[in-house]
Coordinates of C-alpha atoms in Angstrom, one line a residue:
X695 CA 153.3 56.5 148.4
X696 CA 151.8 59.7 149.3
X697 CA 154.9 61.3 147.0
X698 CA 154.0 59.2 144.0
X699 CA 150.6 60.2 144.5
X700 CA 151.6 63.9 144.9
X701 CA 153.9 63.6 141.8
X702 CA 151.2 62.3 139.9
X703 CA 148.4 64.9 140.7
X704 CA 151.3 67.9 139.6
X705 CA 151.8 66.1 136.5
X706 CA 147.9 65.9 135.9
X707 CA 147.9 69.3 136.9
X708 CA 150.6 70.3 134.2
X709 CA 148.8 68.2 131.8
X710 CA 145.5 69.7 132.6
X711 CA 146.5 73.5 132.2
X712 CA 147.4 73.4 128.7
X713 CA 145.1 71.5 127.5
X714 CA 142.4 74.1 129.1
X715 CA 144.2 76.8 127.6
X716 CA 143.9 74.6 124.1
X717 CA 140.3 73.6 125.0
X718 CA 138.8 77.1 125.7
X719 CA 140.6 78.0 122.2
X720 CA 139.2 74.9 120.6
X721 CA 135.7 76.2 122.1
X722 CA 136.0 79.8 120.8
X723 CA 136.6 78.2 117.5
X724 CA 133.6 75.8 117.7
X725 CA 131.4 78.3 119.2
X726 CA 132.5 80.6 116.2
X727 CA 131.8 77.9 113.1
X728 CA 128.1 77.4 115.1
X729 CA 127.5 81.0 114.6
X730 CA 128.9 80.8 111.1
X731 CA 126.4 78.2 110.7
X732 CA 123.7 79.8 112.4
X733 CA 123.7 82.1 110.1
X734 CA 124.2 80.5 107.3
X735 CA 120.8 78.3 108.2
X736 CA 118.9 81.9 108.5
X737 CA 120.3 82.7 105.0
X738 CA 119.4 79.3 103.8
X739 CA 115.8 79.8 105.4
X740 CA 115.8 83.7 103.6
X741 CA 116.4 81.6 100.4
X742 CA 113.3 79.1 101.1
X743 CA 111.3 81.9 101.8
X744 CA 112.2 84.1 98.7
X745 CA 111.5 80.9 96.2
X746 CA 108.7 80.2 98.3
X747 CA 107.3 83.8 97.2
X748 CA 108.5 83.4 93.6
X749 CA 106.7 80.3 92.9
X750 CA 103.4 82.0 94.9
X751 CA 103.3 85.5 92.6
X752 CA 104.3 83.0 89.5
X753 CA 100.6 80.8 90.4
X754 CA 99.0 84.5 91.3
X755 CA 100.4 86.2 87.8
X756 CA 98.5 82.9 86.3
X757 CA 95.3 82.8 87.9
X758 CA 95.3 86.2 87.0
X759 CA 95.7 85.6 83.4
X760 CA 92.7 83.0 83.5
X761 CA 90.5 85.6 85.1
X762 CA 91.8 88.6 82.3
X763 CA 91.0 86.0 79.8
X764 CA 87.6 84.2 81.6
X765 CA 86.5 88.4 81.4
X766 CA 87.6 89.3 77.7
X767 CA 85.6 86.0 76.5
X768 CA 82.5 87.5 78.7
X769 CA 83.0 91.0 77.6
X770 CA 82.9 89.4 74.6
X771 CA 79.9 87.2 74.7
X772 CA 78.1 90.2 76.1
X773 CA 79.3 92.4 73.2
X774 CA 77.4 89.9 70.8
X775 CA 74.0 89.5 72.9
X776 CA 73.9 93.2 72.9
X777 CA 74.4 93.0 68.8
X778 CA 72.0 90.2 68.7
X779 CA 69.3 91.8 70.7
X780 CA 69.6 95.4 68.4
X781 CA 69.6 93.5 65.3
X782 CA 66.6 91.9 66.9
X783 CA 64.8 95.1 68.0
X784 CA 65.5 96.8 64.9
X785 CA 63.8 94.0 62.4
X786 CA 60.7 94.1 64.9
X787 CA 60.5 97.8 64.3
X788 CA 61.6 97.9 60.8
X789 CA 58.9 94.5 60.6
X790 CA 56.3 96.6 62.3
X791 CA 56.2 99.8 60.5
X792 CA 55.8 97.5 57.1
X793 CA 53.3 96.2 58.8
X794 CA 51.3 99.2 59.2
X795 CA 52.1 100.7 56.0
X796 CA 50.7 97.0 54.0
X797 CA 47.3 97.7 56.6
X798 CA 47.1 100.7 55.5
X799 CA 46.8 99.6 51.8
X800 CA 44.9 96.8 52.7
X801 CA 47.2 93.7 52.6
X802 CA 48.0 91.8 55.0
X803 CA 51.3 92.2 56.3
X804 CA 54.2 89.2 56.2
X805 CA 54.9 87.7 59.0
X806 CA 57.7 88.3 61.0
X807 CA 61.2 86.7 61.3
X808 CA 61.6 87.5 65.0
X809 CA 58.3 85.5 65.6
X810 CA 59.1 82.0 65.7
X811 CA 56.9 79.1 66.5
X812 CA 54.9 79.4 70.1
X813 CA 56.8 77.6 72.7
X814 CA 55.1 73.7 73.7
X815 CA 54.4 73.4 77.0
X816 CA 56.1 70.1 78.3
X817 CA 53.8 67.4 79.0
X818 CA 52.9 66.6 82.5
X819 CA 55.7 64.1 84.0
X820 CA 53.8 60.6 84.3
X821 CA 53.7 59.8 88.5
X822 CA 53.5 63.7 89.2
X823 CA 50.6 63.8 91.7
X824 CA 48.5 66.5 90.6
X825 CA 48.8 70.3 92.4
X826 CA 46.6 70.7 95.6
X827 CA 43.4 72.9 94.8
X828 CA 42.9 76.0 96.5
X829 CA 39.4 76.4 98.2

């Protein structure tokens, strides 16, 4: 009994030894495609990242092109209050010196343009209590 026994563990043991010879190699090569695939995940994260940045300067490049456009229409708007107030100024002066030449020769003068109607003060909101006196 003891030989069977005996006999038996030798042939594990003979059994054993090349397959831990063929499992270390096995290993190496497992060990080997993790790496491989180690690094192919950081190149796959590299990849993320770079479309990740595309698509970011793509929104920046078009906020960029509201705000260049937002500032040509107000460069533009400005451009035409500054016209609007010269033409303005201009007919009040140009108004005013006819003015003073038709006094001069004893007409009176024509009213101006520039001069529209006087504003109307809104009337008072019905419910508004009136504003505290001041003693």
């Amino acid at each position: 009994m003891w030989a069977t026994r005996g006999a038996l563990g030798l042939c594990l043991l003979a059994v054993a030894l090349p397959a831990a010879a063929v499992s270390k190699a096995e290993l190496e090569k497992r060990i080997e495609q993790l790496e491989r695939r180690l690094d192919s995940r950081g190149l796959v994260d590299l990849m993320e990242q770079v479309t990740a940045l595309q698509r970011e300067v793509a929104q920046l490049r078009g906020d960029v092109e509201v705000q260049a456009h937002a500032m040509e229409s107000l460069q533009k708007r400005q451009r035409e209050l500054y016209l609007d107030i010269d033409r303005r100024l201009h007919r009040l002066e140009t108004g005013g010196e006819q003015g003073a030449a038709a006094a001069s020769a004893g007409t009176p003068a024509p009213p101006s343009a520039a001069a529209g109607p006087a504003p109307v003060s809104p009337p008072p909101a019905a419910g508004r209590a009136a504003a505290p006196s001041v003693a």
